[in-house]
Structure formats: structure tokens, C-alpha cells
Coordinates of C-alpha atoms and ligand atoms in Angstrom, one line a residue:
M1 CA 12.3 11.0 -31.0
G2 CA 11.2 10.7 -34.6
Q3 CA 7.7 10.9 -35.8
P4 CA 5.4 8.5 -33.9
R5 CA 3.5 6.0 -36.0
S6 CA 1.0 4.9 -33.4
I7 CA -0.4 7.1 -30.5
V8 CA -2.7 6.2 -27.6
I9 CA -4.1 9.2 -25.8
L10 CA -5.9 8.9 -22.5
T11 CA -7.9 11.9 -21.2
G12 CA -9.4 12.4 -17.8
A13 CA -11.3 14.9 -15.7
G14 CA -8.6 17.6 -16.0
I15 CA -9.5 18.2 -19.7
S16 CA -13.2 18.6 -18.9
A17 CA -12.7 20.6 -15.7
E18 CA -11.4 23.5 -17.8
S19 CA -14.7 23.5 -19.6
G20 CA -16.5 23.9 -16.3
I21 CA -17.6 20.2 -15.8
D22 CA -17.8 19.2 -12.2
T23 CA -15.6 16.3 -11.3
F24 CA -15.8 14.3 -8.2
R25 CA -12.5 15.6 -7.0
S26 CA -13.4 19.3 -7.4
A27 CA -14.9 21.4 -4.7
G28 CA -18.5 22.6 -5.1
G29 CA -21.1 21.4 -7.5
L30 CA -23.1 18.2 -7.7
W31 CA -20.5 15.8 -6.5
E32 CA -20.0 17.6 -3.2
Q33 CA -23.6 17.0 -2.3
H34 CA -23.4 13.2 -2.8
R35 CA -21.3 10.3 -1.7
V36 CA -19.5 8.3 -4.4
E37 CA -20.9 5.1 -2.9
D38 CA -24.4 6.4 -3.2
V39 CA -24.3 7.7 -6.8
A40 CA -21.5 5.8 -8.5
T41 CA -21.9 2.1 -7.5
P42 CA -24.3 -0.6 -8.4
E43 CA -25.2 -1.0 -4.7
G44 CA -26.1 2.7 -4.5
F45 CA -28.4 2.3 -7.5
A46 CA -30.1 -0.8 -6.0
R47 CA -30.6 1.1 -2.7
N48 CA -32.0 4.3 -4.2
P49 CA -32.6 4.3 -7.9
N50 CA -34.4 7.7 -7.9
L51 CA -31.5 9.5 -6.3
V52 CA -29.1 8.0 -8.9
L53 CA -31.3 8.6 -11.9
N54 CA -31.9 12.2 -10.8
F55 CA -28.1 12.7 -10.2
Y56 CA -27.3 11.6 -13.8
D57 CA -30.3 13.4 -15.3
M58 CA -28.8 16.6 -13.8
R59 CA -25.4 15.9 -15.0
R60 CA -26.7 15.1 -18.5
A61 CA -28.7 18.3 -18.6
A62 CA -25.7 20.3 -17.4
L63 CA -23.8 19.4 -20.6
A64 CA -25.9 22.0 -22.3
N65 CA -24.1 24.7 -20.2
V66 CA -20.5 23.8 -21.1
A67 CA -18.5 23.9 -24.3
P68 CA -15.3 22.1 -25.5
N69 CA -12.1 24.0 -24.9
P70 CA -8.9 24.3 -27.1
A71 CA -7.6 21.0 -25.7
H72 CA -10.6 19.1 -27.1
E73 CA -10.3 21.0 -30.4
A74 CA -6.6 20.3 -30.7
L75 CA -7.1 16.5 -30.3
A76 CA -9.8 16.6 -33.0
R77 CA -7.3 18.4 -35.3
L78 CA -4.8 15.7 -34.5
E79 CA -7.3 13.0 -35.4
R80 CA -8.0 14.6 -38.8
A81 CA -4.3 15.3 -39.7
F82 CA -2.3 12.5 -38.2
A83 CA -1.5 9.8 -40.7
G84 CA -0.6 7.0 -38.3
E85 CA -2.7 5.0 -35.8
L86 CA -4.5 7.0 -33.2
L87 CA -6.7 5.8 -30.3
L88 CA -8.4 8.4 -28.1
V89 CA -9.5 6.8 -24.9
T90 CA -11.4 9.0 -22.4
Q91 CA -12.4 8.3 -18.8
N92 CA -14.8 11.2 -19.1
V93 CA -18.6 10.6 -19.6
D94 CA -19.3 14.0 -21.1
D95 CA -19.5 14.6 -24.8
L96 CA -16.9 17.4 -25.1
H97 CA -14.5 15.4 -27.3
E98 CA -17.3 14.7 -29.8
R99 CA -18.5 18.4 -29.7
G100 CA -14.8 19.4 -30.1
G101 CA -14.8 17.5 -33.4
S102 CA -13.4 14.1 -32.5
A103 CA -15.1 11.4 -34.5
R104 CA -13.7 8.3 -32.9
V105 CA -13.7 8.4 -29.1
L106 CA -13.5 5.3 -26.8
H107 CA -15.5 6.1 -23.7
M108 CA -14.1 3.5 -21.3
H109 CA -16.3 4.7 -18.4
G110 CA -19.5 5.0 -20.6
E111 CA -21.3 8.2 -21.5
L112 CA -23.9 10.5 -20.0
K113 CA -25.7 10.6 -23.3
S114 CA -26.2 6.9 -23.5
A115 CA -28.7 4.6 -21.7
L116 CA -28.0 1.0 -20.7
C117 CA -31.1 -1.3 -20.4
T118 CA -31.0 -3.6 -17.4
A119 CA -33.5 -5.9 -19.1
C120 CA -31.9 -6.5 -22.6
E121 CA -28.4 -5.0 -21.9
M122 CA -28.5 -2.9 -25.1
R123 CA -27.0 0.6 -25.1
S124 CA -28.9 3.4 -26.8
P125 CA -28.1 7.1 -27.4
W126 CA -30.0 9.1 -24.8
H127 CA -30.6 12.8 -24.5
G128 CA -33.5 13.2 -22.1
S129 CA -34.1 12.2 -18.5
M130 CA -34.6 8.7 -17.0
I131 CA -36.3 9.6 -13.7
D132 CA -39.8 8.9 -15.1
R133 CA -38.7 5.4 -16.2
P134 CA -39.0 5.8 -20.0
P135 CA -39.1 2.6 -22.1
C136 CA -35.9 1.1 -23.6
P137 CA -35.8 2.0 -27.3
V138 CA -34.9 -1.6 -28.1
C139 CA -37.1 -3.9 -25.9
R140 CA -39.6 -1.3 -24.4
A141 CA -38.9 -2.4 -20.8
P142 CA -38.9 0.7 -18.4
M143 CA -35.6 -0.4 -17.0
L144 CA -32.9 2.0 -18.2
R145 CA -30.0 3.1 -16.1
P146 CA -27.2 5.6 -16.9
D147 CA -24.6 3.9 -19.3
V148 CA -21.8 4.9 -17.0
V149 CA -19.3 2.5 -15.5
W150 CA -19.6 2.6 -11.8
F151 CA -17.0 1.6 -9.2
G152 CA -16.9 -2.2 -9.1
E153 CA -17.9 -2.5 -12.7
M154 CA -15.7 -3.4 -15.7
P155 CA -14.8 -0.5 -18.0
Y156 CA -15.6 -0.9 -21.7
E157 CA -13.3 -2.3 -24.4
M158 CA -10.4 -3.1 -22.2
G159 CA -9.1 -5.7 -24.7
R160 CA -9.0 -3.1 -27.5
I161 CA -7.2 -0.6 -25.2
Y162 CA -4.6 -3.1 -24.1
R163 CA -3.9 -4.2 -27.6
A164 CA -3.4 -0.5 -28.7
L165 CA -1.1 0.1 -25.6
E166 CA 1.0 -2.9 -26.5
S167 CA 1.6 -1.7 -30.1
C168 CA 1.8 2.1 -29.7
D169 CA 5.1 4.0 -29.7
L170 CA 3.7 7.1 -27.9
F171 CA 1.4 7.1 -25.0
V172 CA 0.0 10.5 -23.8
S173 CA -2.0 11.0 -20.6
I174 CA -3.9 14.2 -20.3
G175 CA -5.5 15.6 -17.2
T176 CA -5.8 12.4 -15.2
S177 CA -5.1 11.9 -11.5
G178 CA -3.4 8.6 -12.0
A179 CA -5.5 7.3 -9.1
V180 CA -8.3 5.3 -10.7
Y181 CA -7.4 1.8 -12.0
P182 CA -7.3 0.3 -14.5
A183 CA -6.6 3.6 -16.4
A184 CA -3.8 4.5 -13.9
G185 CA -1.9 1.4 -15.1
F186 CA -2.0 2.2 -18.8
V187 CA 1.3 4.1 -18.6
Q188 CA 3.1 1.0 -17.2
E189 CA 1.6 -1.2 -19.9
A190 CA 2.7 1.2 -22.7
R191 CA 6.1 1.7 -21.2
A192 CA 6.8 -2.0 -20.8
A193 CA 5.9 -2.4 -24.4
G194 CA 8.5 0.2 -25.4
A195 CA 6.4 3.3 -25.9
R196 CA 7.5 6.8 -25.0
C197 CA 5.2 8.1 -22.3
L198 CA 4.2 11.8 -21.9
E199 CA 2.1 13.3 -19.3
L200 CA 0.3 16.6 -19.7
N201 CA -1.3 17.6 -16.4
L202 CA -2.1 20.6 -14.1
E203 CA 0.0 19.1 -11.3
R204 CA 2.2 16.1 -10.8
S205 CA 0.0 13.0 -10.6
E206 CA 0.4 9.8 -8.5
G207 CA 1.7 8.1 -11.6
S208 CA 4.1 10.8 -12.8
R209 CA 7.2 8.8 -12.0
F210 CA 6.2 6.2 -14.7
F211 CA 6.4 8.8 -17.5
H212 CA 9.5 9.7 -19.5
E213 CA 8.3 13.4 -19.5
T214 CA 5.8 15.4 -17.6
R215 CA 4.6 18.9 -18.7
L216 CA 2.7 20.9 -16.1
G217 CA 0.0 23.4 -17.0
P218 CA -3.6 23.8 -18.2
A219 CA -4.6 21.3 -20.8
S220 CA -6.1 24.1 -22.9
V221 CA -2.5 25.4 -23.3
L222 CA -0.4 22.2 -23.2
V223 CA -2.5 20.1 -25.6
P224 CA -2.6 22.5 -28.5
E225 CA 1.2 23.0 -28.2
W226 CA 1.9 19.3 -28.2
V227 CA -0.4 18.7 -31.1
E228 CA 1.4 21.4 -33.1
E229 CA 4.7 19.6 -32.3
V230 CA 3.5 16.3 -33.5
L231 CA 1.9 17.7 -36.7
S232 CA 5.0 19.8 -37.6
R233 CA 7.2 16.8 -37.1
A234 CA 5.0 14.8 -39.4
A235 CA 5.3 17.5 -42.1
E236 CA 9.1 17.4 -42.0
Ligands
ZN1 ZN1 -34.0 -3.1 -23.4

């Protein structure tokens, strides 16, 4: 194909796993000691807020021990050099895209480094812990929760994402299992709208059959290669 004019990129746990972030599908680490329904649902939070606040406090603190990898850095390079439209959507709640140099990242599942106030509903940047019930920076109520989208909650900015999917000519999915909706359905939206769909993943995903092309391997290798391809084509 020729040079794409509009690209939507979706990243998932696979891109962060290579930086050493625990994901809920990986063996070992924090997730293995907890059930998803206890730490990643509104009901779990209502039942045991201390457990949930502590779980996310530990995950937020663990960000200090990981660093972005060449896949994050390549996507930041693409953002700076690509002349067309680019939307980077991530399912990840870590800050590795930002630390890799991306300036515009849509965190559809929220962010560890953000607090959501259950009193005033404002979102505030957050770097410390929440277990001691610190006040909301906006309304001062001691009612913060992790600004992470839990199972059963609506992801952020779906309208903007679907509009971009409908108008892109290239959709690229990186390191996602294709198992968690609505993100798992993005490829079908983009394809129905006429976009070419490329998957970069460690192994074939549940949604692989919807892509025009699947490349298998580590994101830290595949993503820089693909970014070079796009940028060299743009230079022709
Ligand atoms: Zn508040």
C-alpha cells in the first residue's frame, strides 16, 4: 500500500510486559495473588477498599522499577515524524508511553498516575499512595480511587476512538490479547471502514483472523521495524 495518511495504533499488555510490568495474564507477580473480581471491579472496591487501594498503590510504586523499551520509543519517534493523523490508544495504565517520549496518549482504561474523586468526579494527576485517604486536590473530600477503568465500567473517550477508527486508513494493534472488549472489536470497526489492519504480537491472538497481516515476535523488535518502514515510505 502507499503511504498511510491516518493511523490508529492500539497497544496492550504485550508492549509493557517486555518492560517488566506485571499483567493479569502473566504468571507470578501481584496479579497472581489477587482475583480480578476483588481488585478490578467496582464491587470489589465497595467490598474491600483497603485491599484495592493498596493493590494500586503497589502497582503505582512499581512503575519506578521499570523503563520504556524500544517499542515505546519507536512509537514516540513515529509521533514526532509522521505528517498525517496519528492516534495512539493504549489499554495500559502505566506511564511507559509518556516516558518513552509520546506526548499524546489516549489511556482508554485510565492511568495508575491519576486519581478519580468519587465525590466530585474530577481526575487529578497522582504520584503518591491513596491508602491513607488523602484529600482530593479539587474538592478536598478524602474519597479518591484509582483512575483505572474496572471491569463493568465504561472506557474513556470511546466516541473519539470510534471516530478515528472510522476515518483511518491503517489500524495497528500491538501486544493485545484480542480478548477484552471493546478494544477487541476495534479491528472489525477499522476494517469495515476500509482500513488496512496490521497486528504485531508475540503470538496469534483471538482476533488475528480479522487482520490483513499478522507479524509475530517481541514488540521491542517488531515495532521499531514497522516504524522505520512507515517513515521511510513517507520520505519517498
Ligand atoms: Zn473531589
